[in-house]
Amino acid sequence: MGTKTKTKRYAMVIDSKKCIDCKACVVACKAENKVPEGVFRNWISVERSGDYPKLRMTFEPEQCHHCDEPSCVRVCPTGASWQREDGIVLVDYDACIGCKYCIIACPYEARYHNPETHTVDKCTFCVHRVDKGDLPACVETCPSKVRVFGDLNDPKSPLHQLLATRRHEVKNPQTGNGPQLYYLL
Amino acid sequence: MERRTFIELLGAGTLLVPPLACKLRGPIAAGPTNLNGIPTTCELCPNKCSLLAVVKEGRLAKLNPNPENPKSRAMLCARGNAAIQQVYDPDRLKQPLIRAGERGEGKWRPVSWDEAFDFAANKLKAVKEKHGPEGSLWSSTEGFQEVFFKNLGQAFGSPNVMRHPTLCLASMTLAYSTTFGTVPSFDLLNADYVIMAGANRFESIITPDTMDLIGGTMERKAKLIYLDPRFTVTASKADEWHPIKPGTDLAFILAMLNVILTEERHDKAFVETYTLGFEQLLEHVKPYTPAWAEKETEIPAADITRIARAFADAAPRAVFYAGRRSSWYTNDFQMRRAQAILNAVVGNWDREGGMVPNRKVAKGEFTFMPWDDPKASRVDEVEKAFPLANAKDGVYLPLRENVLKGTPYPVKAWMIYKQDPMHALPDQGKTLEMIQQMDFVGVVDIAMSDTAWYADVVFPESHYLERTDPIEVMPGIWPAAVYRQQAVKPLHDTKPMLDIAQGLAKRLGLSDYFDYTIEQWVEAEAKELPVPNGMEHMRKHGVVGFEKPKYGTTRNAVHRFVTKSGKIELFSERLQEAGHDPLPVYTAPAQPPANKFRLILGRKATITHAALTNLPWLHEHNRENDLWIHPEPAARLNIQTGDLLEVSSTAGTVKIKARVTPEIRPDCVFMLHGFGKKSAWLRRVHNVGAADSILLETAWDKVSGNAALHETFVKVGKA
């Protein structure tokens, strides 16, 4: 984690066990980012198993992983998909031609075609809020504080401390994308 | 200066995260927050969370949680976030409407406020002339402006002001106040052992309980024992889920008491000092052994014994959580009484991690001209039939029965504020009948509810984000007083309830009782808030809250509980005198016959009661309700997921799709509330799914009169 020398590297820690599937993060994201009906920048996966009465149900919040080596940026023919110095992966809507290569290339199915703007879209880590010193909308609104957002390169950040003290994993590490959503175990 | 300490705790600019937060045993903070918004208070459910409304160019851009309210725990749920869509909902009520066709036909004539007021006032006057003021009924659900609606009904002279508690938590509040003289809160942030029966806190969000329970169970590893016929989100997070046989919670609690008392695991010093009737209780619970309870509840006796011991051992940091939604069975009061007694004997009263009497934030009161007491007694005859119940709130279902019978006198006008009786009451057929026998029905709401759909006149209220409301005090372990101030100007030709009350009062000759403005009202309240410059503080912060709980203030020998004896009443003489069991007696509930199922209800975090299902951001997560049925009976009836079913009770029949799932007991079926709407102005849920209120039969708790919503058996088959 945080292998590159950068002043900041934004990342997110997710404590799925605390998630109650209440959709606060999903609706806050829709409101904050004006996401159209039917498409989502974040969502909650539900997994069910077992037989009555020994049942299990787990929830996992998902969104763009803001990878270190993002395949969406690699495949983009126009340079519309790009990455900031602090790791946040964005889409330049003016440069996006809506070819959807990136949607296929993303191992996390985090991108969608915006039917209103005819460009590809996805989670921005609420960059417009973060740049003002605020938290992403999903992080702030969460009733159970499932997500912790912060700078991976700041050893004093709660995010850094959590990763230093708690067992965690990333999704699909085999893709080599270097995802930056850390799920606590 | 408690508030300042709280802000310092929150605003240190760093995130408090587990495991740090759990060590603090204080509210969990969200970290840096965008404070550039108008502080106001959410109205999408009864929790009243503080939020900051971000307005750009006169339009609501975003609602963010306001971390200054210790009760709302620095969060805003999905519903709170979706409030913006209520304001800009194209189907919203935009101007007063008078019915142009038959009731329920959906033909409306948009009118001016003057015409709407004149029309309604004339109808009300006609009813008053013929039947007296008691011929009018005024029903409402809680809200900051409910006071103006109630006052109008009372000033009009009607004894029939019908509030919502008997569709809600009346059985619980009555049971706890009968025992303790007050209704306490449960300190889930600090409890080590929590037993929850049916109160599905992770889907039925209550602040701060939901957040504190997550903190407790997930961060401090507190134990959660959950009883529910359905595998809910709360069940999935619990250490143990016991799919208890419906209607037998009382047997489980009595058996816990049996174990704790016979093994002398109770808090003897506490029981001795603070309670009355221990000897009677000890004798009373003797027959209720775990082996007996196993047969009733289908929970193994060994588990009941183990849970009872662990509960007593963890006390005082152990609670049997009260729950607060509508009662389930006709013995609901006694079941909640047994919970209260169980909590009392382990001595968790007024202790950290236990059950804590509520504190309040002081505020001033606006004084207005009082009216004469009504001459007639209430049509629900609450004093006679339910002498222990809160007569001022009334008893809703007995009231409907009496109105339908026309006894003790006719009621012919029905004014309704912020409530949808078509869905809030069981047996929609009866509610429709009640509407149809009225000479006049007037509804105040923000959207065209099914009840509004059948009204004669609809008054569009301004949305909460367009209004300034009275200050509301929320008692609790972390009490707060909250303020709702206008964030944006009304988008349409709508008015706040106060203005609507004044418009009607003027035409009814009652203006003297409403001779004030909302600003005067709020200023009088703000004057006595425990902060300097209360009004200015509220405009700037929207909330005054206390972040530090106070434990033990009632644990002293001189404290007198507000009960008959001044003690915590395990045995209740008051109950005995009123003809009820002074200690909770178990009677086995009727079970569904072989070809039928018990219909059970429950909540989801994206729906409030029967409302909000039409908002796009919430509708995306609940497009249609379906009937949960266990695979075993489903196989027997050849039912597969997606099949259209016909479901019927003695009250009515609906068609609804099947969801075959092991997440429910084989003897129950479940459906969500808030679908199958008749109102075409709720376009996403109009005729989509089915309304549970069509199926639910009329039944109420014997002591409190609270609606009993789990007493209906339904027949299920393919449509």
PDB file of C-alpha atoms in Angstrom, chain B residues 130-363:
ATOM      1  CA  LYS B 130     -76.618  19.199  13.695  1.00  0.00           C
ATOM      2  CA  HIS B 131     -74.485  17.002  15.967  1.00  0.00           C
ATOM      3  CA  GLY B 132     -72.606  19.372  18.245  1.00  0.00           C
ATOM      4  CA  PRO B 133     -68.809  19.871  18.190  1.00  0.00           C
ATOM      5  CA  GLU B 134     -68.395  16.251  19.321  1.00  0.00           C
ATOM      6  CA  GLY B 135     -69.687  15.261  15.882  1.00  0.00           C
ATOM      7  CA  SER B 136     -66.206  16.091  14.570  1.00  0.00           C
ATOM      8  CA  LEU B 137     -63.092  13.922  14.774  1.00  0.00           C
ATOM      9  CA  TRP B 138     -59.555  15.312  14.571  1.00  0.00           C
ATOM     10  CA  SER B 139     -56.852  12.683  13.879  1.00  0.00           C
ATOM     11  CA  SER B 140     -53.167  13.320  13.622  1.00  0.00           C
ATOM     12  CA  THR B 141     -49.746  11.745  13.784  1.00  0.00           C
ATOM     13  CA  GLU B 142     -46.923  13.352  15.721  1.00  0.00           C
ATOM     14  CA  GLY B 143     -45.134  16.295  14.162  1.00  0.00           C
ATOM     15  CA  PHE B 144     -43.843  19.685  15.258  1.00  0.00           C
ATOM     16  CA  GLN B 145     -46.983  21.486  14.001  1.00  0.00           C
ATOM     17  CA  GLU B 146     -49.398  18.831  15.247  1.00  0.00           C
ATOM     18  CA  VAL B 147     -50.068  21.086  18.231  1.00  0.00           C
ATOM     19  CA  PHE B 148     -51.870  23.642  16.022  1.00  0.00           C
ATOM     20  CA  PHE B 149     -54.083  20.975  14.506  1.00  0.00           C
ATOM     21  CA  LYS B 150     -54.979  19.526  17.911  1.00  0.00           C
ATOM     22  CA  ASN B 151     -55.631  22.998  19.285  1.00  0.00           C
ATOM     23  CA  LEU B 152     -58.020  23.730  16.429  1.00  0.00           C
ATOM     24  CA  GLY B 153     -59.999  20.575  17.196  1.00  0.00           C
ATOM     25  CA  GLN B 154     -60.103  21.419  20.884  1.00  0.00           C
ATOM     26  CA  ALA B 155     -60.987  25.073  20.331  1.00  0.00           C
ATOM     27  CA  PHE B 156     -63.757  23.861  18.025  1.00  0.00           C
ATOM     28  CA  GLY B 157     -65.082  22.068  21.110  1.00  0.00           C
ATOM     29  CA  SER B 158     -64.528  18.465  20.091  1.00  0.00           C
ATOM     30  CA  PRO B 159     -63.493  15.906  22.713  1.00  0.00           C
ATOM     31  CA  ASN B 160     -62.460  13.669  19.808  1.00  0.00           C
ATOM     32  CA  VAL B 161     -58.855  14.597  19.214  1.00  0.00           C
ATOM     33  CA  MET B 162     -57.386  11.259  18.177  1.00  0.00           C
ATOM     34  CA  ARG B 163     -53.631  10.938  18.373  1.00  0.00           C
ATOM     35  CA  HIS B 164     -51.494   8.105  16.989  1.00  0.00           C
ATOM     36  CA  PRO B 165     -50.065   6.233  20.039  1.00  0.00           C
ATOM     37  CA  THR B 166     -52.576   3.358  19.955  1.00  0.00           C
ATOM     38  CA  LEU B 167     -51.324   2.642  16.434  1.00  0.00           C
ATOM     39  CA  CYS B 168     -47.800   2.788  17.803  1.00  0.00           C
ATOM     40  CA  LEU B 169     -46.253   2.335  21.209  1.00  0.00           C
ATOM     41  CA  ALA B 170     -49.089   2.851  23.706  1.00  0.00           C
ATOM     42  CA  SER B 171     -48.901  -0.701  25.115  1.00  0.00           C
ATOM     43  CA  MET B 172     -45.177  -0.351  25.775  1.00  0.00           C
ATOM     44  CA  THR B 173     -45.359   3.099  27.348  1.00  0.00           C
ATOM     45  CA  LEU B 174     -48.266   2.081  29.549  1.00  0.00           C
ATOM     46  CA  ALA B 175     -46.509  -1.115  30.682  1.00  0.00           C
ATOM     47  CA  TYR B 176     -43.280   0.647  31.629  1.00  0.00           C
ATOM     48  CA  SER B 177     -45.008   3.599  33.278  1.00  0.00           C
ATOM     49  CA  THR B 178     -47.244   1.228  35.262  1.00  0.00           C
ATOM     50  CA  THR B 179     -44.075  -0.399  36.580  1.00  0.00           C
ATOM     51  CA  PHE B 180     -41.640   2.507  36.934  1.00  0.00           C
ATOM     52  CA  GLY B 181     -43.903   5.558  36.779  1.00  0.00           C
ATOM     53  CA  THR B 182     -41.987   6.621  33.669  1.00  0.00           C
ATOM     54  CA  VAL B 183     -40.808   5.234  30.336  1.00  0.00           C
ATOM     55  CA  PRO B 184     -37.030   4.817  30.334  1.00  0.00           C
ATOM     56  CA  SER B 185     -34.502   4.577  27.497  1.00  0.00           C
ATOM     57  CA  PHE B 186     -32.073   1.710  26.983  1.00  0.00           C
ATOM     58  CA  ASP B 187     -28.353   2.414  27.062  1.00  0.00           C
ATOM     59  CA  LEU B 188     -27.341   0.251  24.104  1.00  0.00           C
ATOM     60  CA  LEU B 189     -24.051   2.113  23.742  1.00  0.00           C
ATOM     61  CA  ASN B 190     -22.840   0.633  27.003  1.00  0.00           C
ATOM     62  CA  ALA B 191     -24.865  -2.550  27.488  1.00  0.00           C
ATOM     63  CA  ASP B 192     -22.924  -5.793  27.380  1.00  0.00           C
ATOM     64  CA  TYR B 193     -25.896  -8.091  26.910  1.00  0.00           C
ATOM     65  CA  VAL B 194     -28.954  -7.143  24.876  1.00  0.00           C
ATOM     66  CA  ILE B 195     -32.083  -9.208  24.317  1.00  0.00           C
ATOM     67  CA  MET B 196     -34.312  -7.917  21.577  1.00  0.00           C
ATOM     68  CA  ALA B 197     -37.653  -9.463  20.684  1.00  0.00           C
ATOM     69  CA  GLY B 198     -39.020  -8.396  17.322  1.00  0.00           C
ATOM     70  CA  ALA B 199     -37.699  -4.836  17.630  1.00  0.00           C
ATOM     71  CA  ASN B 200     -35.736  -5.041  14.398  1.00  0.00           C
ATOM     72  CA  ARG B 201     -33.394  -2.148  15.218  1.00  0.00           C
ATOM     73  CA  PHE B 202     -31.110  -2.556  12.210  1.00  0.00           C
ATOM     74  CA  GLU B 203     -34.011  -2.090   9.790  1.00  0.00           C
ATOM     75  CA  SER B 204     -36.339  -0.035  11.951  1.00  0.00           C
ATOM     76  CA  ILE B 205     -33.966   2.811  12.694  1.00  0.00           C
ATOM     77  CA  ILE B 206     -34.309   4.555  16.047  1.00  0.00           C
ATOM     78  CA  THR B 207     -31.703   7.097  17.118  1.00  0.00           C
ATOM     79  CA  PRO B 208     -29.441   6.648  18.956  1.00  0.00           C
ATOM     80  CA  ASP B 209     -30.366   3.002  19.595  1.00  0.00           C
ATOM     81  CA  THR B 210     -29.593   1.642  16.124  1.00  0.00           C
ATOM     82  CA  MET B 211     -26.179   3.281  15.932  1.00  0.00           C
ATOM     83  CA  ASP B 212     -25.333   2.418  19.519  1.00  0.00           C
ATOM     84  CA  LEU B 213     -26.268  -1.205  19.024  1.00  0.00           C
ATOM     85  CA  ILE B 214     -23.893  -1.435  16.062  1.00  0.00           C
ATOM     86  CA  GLY B 215     -21.194   0.173  18.175  1.00  0.00           C
ATOM     87  CA  GLY B 216     -21.965  -2.167  21.046  1.00  0.00           C
ATOM     88  CA  THR B 217     -22.156  -5.423  19.155  1.00  0.00           C
ATOM     89  CA  MET B 218     -19.563  -4.763  16.463  1.00  0.00           C
ATOM     90  CA  GLU B 219     -16.968  -2.769  18.346  1.00  0.00           C
ATOM     91  CA  ARG B 220     -17.286  -3.750  21.975  1.00  0.00           C
ATOM     92  CA  LYS B 221     -18.451  -7.285  21.225  1.00  0.00           C
ATOM     93  CA  ALA B 222     -21.566  -6.942  23.343  1.00  0.00           C
ATOM     94  CA  LYS B 223     -23.888  -9.930  23.024  1.00  0.00           C
ATOM     95  CA  LEU B 224     -27.112  -9.585  21.075  1.00  0.00           C
ATOM     96  CA  ILE B 225     -29.811 -12.213  21.495  1.00  0.00           C
ATOM     97  CA  TYR B 226     -32.573 -11.725  18.951  1.00  0.00           C
ATOM     98  CA  LEU B 227     -36.031 -13.304  18.870  1.00  0.00           C
ATOM     99  CA  ASP B 228     -38.128 -12.936  15.736  1.00  0.00           C
ATOM    100  CA  PRO B 229     -40.205 -15.249  13.529  1.00  0.00           C
ATOM    101  CA  ARG B 230     -38.343 -13.643  10.629  1.00  0.00           C
ATOM    102  CA  PHE B 231     -34.627 -13.604   9.777  1.00  0.00           C
ATOM    103  CA  THR B 232     -34.124  -9.837   9.638  1.00  0.00           C
ATOM    104  CA  VAL B 233     -30.960  -7.774   9.234  1.00  0.00           C
ATOM    105  CA  THR B 234     -30.897  -7.581  13.031  1.00  0.00           C
ATOM    106  CA  ALA B 235     -31.108 -11.373  13.208  1.00  0.00           C
ATOM    107  CA  SER B 236     -28.164 -11.608  10.810  1.00  0.00           C
ATOM    108  CA  LYS B 237     -26.032  -9.410  13.082  1.00  0.00           C
ATOM    109  CA  ALA B 238     -27.072 -11.085  16.322  1.00  0.00           C
ATOM    110  CA  ASP B 239     -24.982 -13.599  18.228  1.00  0.00           C
ATOM    111  CA  GLU B 240     -28.065 -15.791  18.428  1.00  0.00           C
ATOM    112  CA  TRP B 241     -31.259 -15.749  16.432  1.00  0.00           C
ATOM    113  CA  HIS B 242     -34.179 -17.700  17.843  1.00  0.00           C
ATOM    114  CA  PRO B 243     -37.178 -17.960  15.483  1.00  0.00           C
ATOM    115  CA  ILE B 244     -39.619 -17.876  18.376  1.00  0.00           C
ATOM    116  CA  LYS B 245     -43.173 -19.077  17.852  1.00  0.00           C
ATOM    117  CA  PRO B 246     -45.224 -15.903  17.384  1.00  0.00           C
ATOM    118  CA  GLY B 247     -47.196 -14.680  20.359  1.00  0.00           C
ATOM    119  CA  THR B 248     -45.117 -16.520  22.951  1.00  0.00           C
ATOM    120  CA  ASP B 249     -42.608 -13.841  23.974  1.00  0.00           C
ATOM    121  CA  LEU B 250     -44.316 -13.619  27.344  1.00  0.00           C
ATOM    122  CA  ALA B 251     -43.621 -17.305  28.004  1.00  0.00           C
ATOM    123  CA  PHE B 252     -39.930 -16.741  27.213  1.00  0.00           C
ATOM    124  CA  ILE B 253     -39.705 -13.791  29.611  1.00  0.00           C
ATOM    125  CA  LEU B 254     -41.591 -15.536  32.407  1.00  0.00           C
ATOM    126  CA  ALA B 255     -39.252 -18.527  32.107  1.00  0.00           C
ATOM    127  CA  MET B 256     -36.244 -16.198  32.286  1.00  0.00           C
ATOM    128  CA  LEU B 257     -37.738 -14.756  35.468  1.00  0.00           C
ATOM    129  CA  ASN B 258     -38.283 -18.276  36.767  1.00  0.00           C
ATOM    130  CA  VAL B 259     -34.585 -19.139  36.294  1.00  0.00           C
ATOM    131  CA  ILE B 260     -33.263 -15.863  37.669  1.00  0.00           C
ATOM    132  CA  LEU B 261     -35.487 -15.814  40.749  1.00  0.00           C
ATOM    133  CA  THR B 262     -35.338 -19.514  41.682  1.00  0.00           C
ATOM    134  CA  GLU B 263     -31.551 -19.457  41.275  1.00  0.00           C
ATOM    135  CA  GLU B 264     -31.444 -16.177  43.202  1.00  0.00           C
ATOM    136  CA  ARG B 265     -29.546 -14.405  40.483  1.00  0.00           C
ATOM    137  CA  HIS B 266     -31.523 -11.184  40.867  1.00  0.00           C
ATOM    138  CA  ASP B 267     -30.144  -8.005  42.446  1.00  0.00           C
ATOM    139  CA  LYS B 268     -31.346  -8.572  45.993  1.00  0.00           C
ATOM    140  CA  ALA B 269     -30.329  -5.215  47.428  1.00  0.00           C
ATOM    141  CA  PHE B 270     -32.009  -3.354  44.581  1.00  0.00           C
ATOM    142  CA  VAL B 271     -35.187  -5.418  44.755  1.00  0.00           C
ATOM    143  CA  GLU B 272     -35.336  -4.913  48.518  1.00  0.00           C
ATOM    144  CA  THR B 273     -34.842  -1.140  48.373  1.00  0.00           C
ATOM    145  CA  TYR B 274     -36.734  -0.088  45.290  1.00  0.00           C
ATOM    146  CA  THR B 275     -39.441  -2.584  44.400  1.00  0.00           C
ATOM    147  CA  LEU B 276     -42.811  -3.737  45.624  1.00  0.00           C
ATOM    148  CA  GLY B 277     -44.318  -7.219  45.294  1.00  0.00           C
ATOM    149  CA  PHE B 278     -41.265  -9.450  45.008  1.00  0.00           C
ATOM    150  CA  GLU B 279     -42.784 -12.259  47.087  1.00  0.00           C
ATOM    151  CA  GLN B 280     -45.894 -12.361  44.891  1.00  0.00           C
ATOM    152  CA  LEU B 281     -43.690 -12.339  41.778  1.00  0.00           C
ATOM    153  CA  LEU B 282     -41.548 -15.205  43.070  1.00  0.00           C
ATOM    154  CA  GLU B 283     -44.651 -17.296  43.691  1.00  0.00           C
ATOM    155  CA  HIS B 284     -46.172 -16.225  40.370  1.00  0.00           C
ATOM    156  CA  VAL B 285     -43.287 -17.344  38.143  1.00  0.00           C
ATOM    157  CA  LYS B 286     -42.790 -20.769  39.747  1.00  0.00           C
ATOM    158  CA  PRO B 287     -44.926 -22.711  37.227  1.00  0.00           C
ATOM    159  CA  TYR B 288     -43.245 -20.958  34.286  1.00  0.00           C
ATOM    160  CA  THR B 289     -40.238 -23.256  33.979  1.00  0.00           C
ATOM    161  CA  PRO B 290     -37.916 -23.316  30.937  1.00  0.00           C
ATOM    162  CA  ALA B 291     -39.208 -26.819  30.130  1.00  0.00           C
ATOM    163  CA  TRP B 292     -42.733 -25.419  30.043  1.00  0.00           C
ATOM    164  CA  ALA B 293     -41.633 -22.418  27.972  1.00  0.00           C
ATOM    165  CA  GLU B 294     -39.883 -24.661  25.435  1.00  0.00           C
ATOM    166  CA  LYS B 295     -43.261 -26.137  24.490  1.00  0.00           C
ATOM    167  CA  GLU B 296     -44.757 -22.685  24.035  1.00  0.00           C
ATOM    168  CA  THR B 297     -41.888 -20.834  22.351  1.00  0.00           C
ATOM    169  CA  GLU B 298     -40.107 -23.687  20.505  1.00  0.00           C
ATOM    170  CA  ILE B 299     -36.864 -22.364  22.005  1.00  0.00           C
ATOM    171  CA  PRO B 300     -34.975 -25.166  23.790  1.00  0.00           C
ATOM    172  CA  ALA B 301     -35.204 -25.014  27.585  1.00  0.00           C
ATOM    173  CA  ALA B 302     -31.417 -25.221  27.853  1.00  0.00           C
ATOM    174  CA  ASP B 303     -31.114 -22.063  25.736  1.00  0.00           C
ATOM    175  CA  ILE B 304     -33.662 -20.202  27.838  1.00  0.00           C
ATOM    176  CA  THR B 305     -31.824 -21.169  31.021  1.00  0.00           C
ATOM    177  CA  ARG B 306     -28.452 -20.228  29.560  1.00  0.00           C
ATOM    178  CA  ILE B 307     -29.729 -16.868  28.292  1.00  0.00           C
ATOM    179  CA  ALA B 308     -31.407 -16.092  31.647  1.00  0.00           C
ATOM    180  CA  ARG B 309     -28.177 -16.817  33.537  1.00  0.00           C
ATOM    181  CA  ALA B 310     -25.997 -14.838  31.142  1.00  0.00           C
ATOM    182  CA  PHE B 311     -28.436 -11.925  31.277  1.00  0.00           C
ATOM    183  CA  ALA B 312     -28.429 -11.831  35.081  1.00  0.00           C
ATOM    184  CA  ASP B 313     -24.653 -12.233  35.192  1.00  0.00           C
ATOM    185  CA  ALA B 314     -24.120  -9.335  32.777  1.00  0.00           C
ATOM    186  CA  ALA B 315     -26.494  -7.056  34.723  1.00  0.00           C
ATOM    187  CA  PRO B 316     -26.545  -4.155  35.329  1.00  0.00           C
ATOM    188  CA  ARG B 317     -25.064  -3.875  31.834  1.00  0.00           C
ATOM    189  CA  ALA B 318     -27.852  -6.054  30.471  1.00  0.00           C
ATOM    190  CA  VAL B 319     -31.196  -5.044  28.988  1.00  0.00           C
ATOM    191  CA  PHE B 320     -34.281  -6.702  27.628  1.00  0.00           C
ATOM    192  CA  TYR B 321     -34.996  -4.011  25.046  1.00  0.00           C
ATOM    193  CA  ALA B 322     -38.556  -2.684  25.088  1.00  0.00           C
ATOM    194  CA  GLY B 323     -39.187  -2.150  21.394  1.00  0.00           C
ATOM    195  CA  ARG B 324     -41.612   0.508  20.360  1.00  0.00           C
ATOM    196  CA  ARG B 325     -43.631  -0.337  17.332  1.00  0.00           C
ATOM    197  CA  SER B 326     -47.308  -1.229  17.271  1.00  0.00           C
ATOM    198  CA  SER B 327     -48.371  -3.941  19.596  1.00  0.00           C
ATOM    199  CA  TRP B 328     -48.594  -7.392  18.148  1.00  0.00           C
ATOM    200  CA  TYR B 329     -51.080  -9.370  20.239  1.00  0.00           C
ATOM    201  CA  THR B 330     -54.041  -8.750  22.487  1.00  0.00           C
ATOM    202  CA  ASN B 331     -51.816  -9.467  25.513  1.00  0.00           C
ATOM    203  CA  ASP B 332     -49.144  -6.996  24.418  1.00  0.00           C
ATOM    204  CA  PHE B 333     -49.329  -4.844  27.529  1.00  0.00           C
ATOM    205  CA  GLN B 334     -48.680  -7.833  29.791  1.00  0.00           C
ATOM    206  CA  MET B 335     -45.757  -8.980  27.640  1.00  0.00           C
ATOM    207  CA  ARG B 336     -44.149  -5.518  27.906  1.00  0.00           C
ATOM    208  CA  ARG B 337     -44.924  -5.497  31.647  1.00  0.00           C
ATOM    209  CA  ALA B 338     -43.026  -8.761  32.004  1.00  0.00           C
ATOM    210  CA  GLN B 339     -40.031  -7.196  30.208  1.00  0.00           C
ATOM    211  CA  ALA B 340     -40.173  -4.265  32.600  1.00  0.00           C
ATOM    212  CA  ILE B 341     -40.266  -6.615  35.601  1.00  0.00           C
ATOM    213  CA  LEU B 342     -37.391  -8.701  34.225  1.00  0.00           C
ATOM    214  CA  ASN B 343     -35.284  -5.557  33.794  1.00  0.00           C
ATOM    215  CA  ALA B 344     -36.234  -4.397  37.281  1.00  0.00           C
ATOM    216  CA  VAL B 345     -35.202  -7.540  39.152  1.00  0.00           C
ATOM    217  CA  VAL B 346     -31.680  -7.613  37.710  1.00  0.00           C
ATOM    218  CA  GLY B 347     -31.178  -4.056  38.932  1.00  0.00           C
ATOM    219  CA  ASN B 348     -30.276  -2.438  35.604  1.00  0.00           C
ATOM    220  CA  TRP B 349     -32.396   0.593  36.537  1.00  0.00           C
ATOM    221  CA  ASP B 350     -30.624   3.907  36.077  1.00  0.00           C
ATOM    222  CA  ARG B 351     -27.227   2.323  35.566  1.00  0.00           C
ATOM    223  CA  GLU B 352     -24.708   2.706  32.759  1.00  0.00           C
ATOM    224  CA  GLY B 353     -25.481   0.041  30.161  1.00  0.00           C
ATOM    225  CA  GLY B 354     -28.928  -0.489  31.650  1.00  0.00           C
ATOM    226  CA  MET B 355     -32.309   1.128  31.548  1.00  0.00           C
ATOM    227  CA  VAL B 356     -32.117   4.865  32.185  1.00  0.00           C
ATOM    228  CA  PRO B 357     -34.902   7.330  33.015  1.00  0.00           C
ATOM    229  CA  ASN B 358     -35.079  10.042  30.379  1.00  0.00           C
ATOM    230  CA  ARG B 359     -33.636  13.474  30.846  1.00  0.00           C
ATOM    231  CA  LYS B 360     -35.064  16.512  29.119  1.00  0.00           C
ATOM    232  CA  VAL B 361     -33.741  19.775  27.769  1.00  0.00           C
ATOM    233  CA  ALA B 362     -35.779  22.616  29.258  1.00  0.00           C
ATOM    234  CA  LYS B 363     -37.631  25.003  26.952  1.00  0.00           C
TER     235      LYS B 363
END
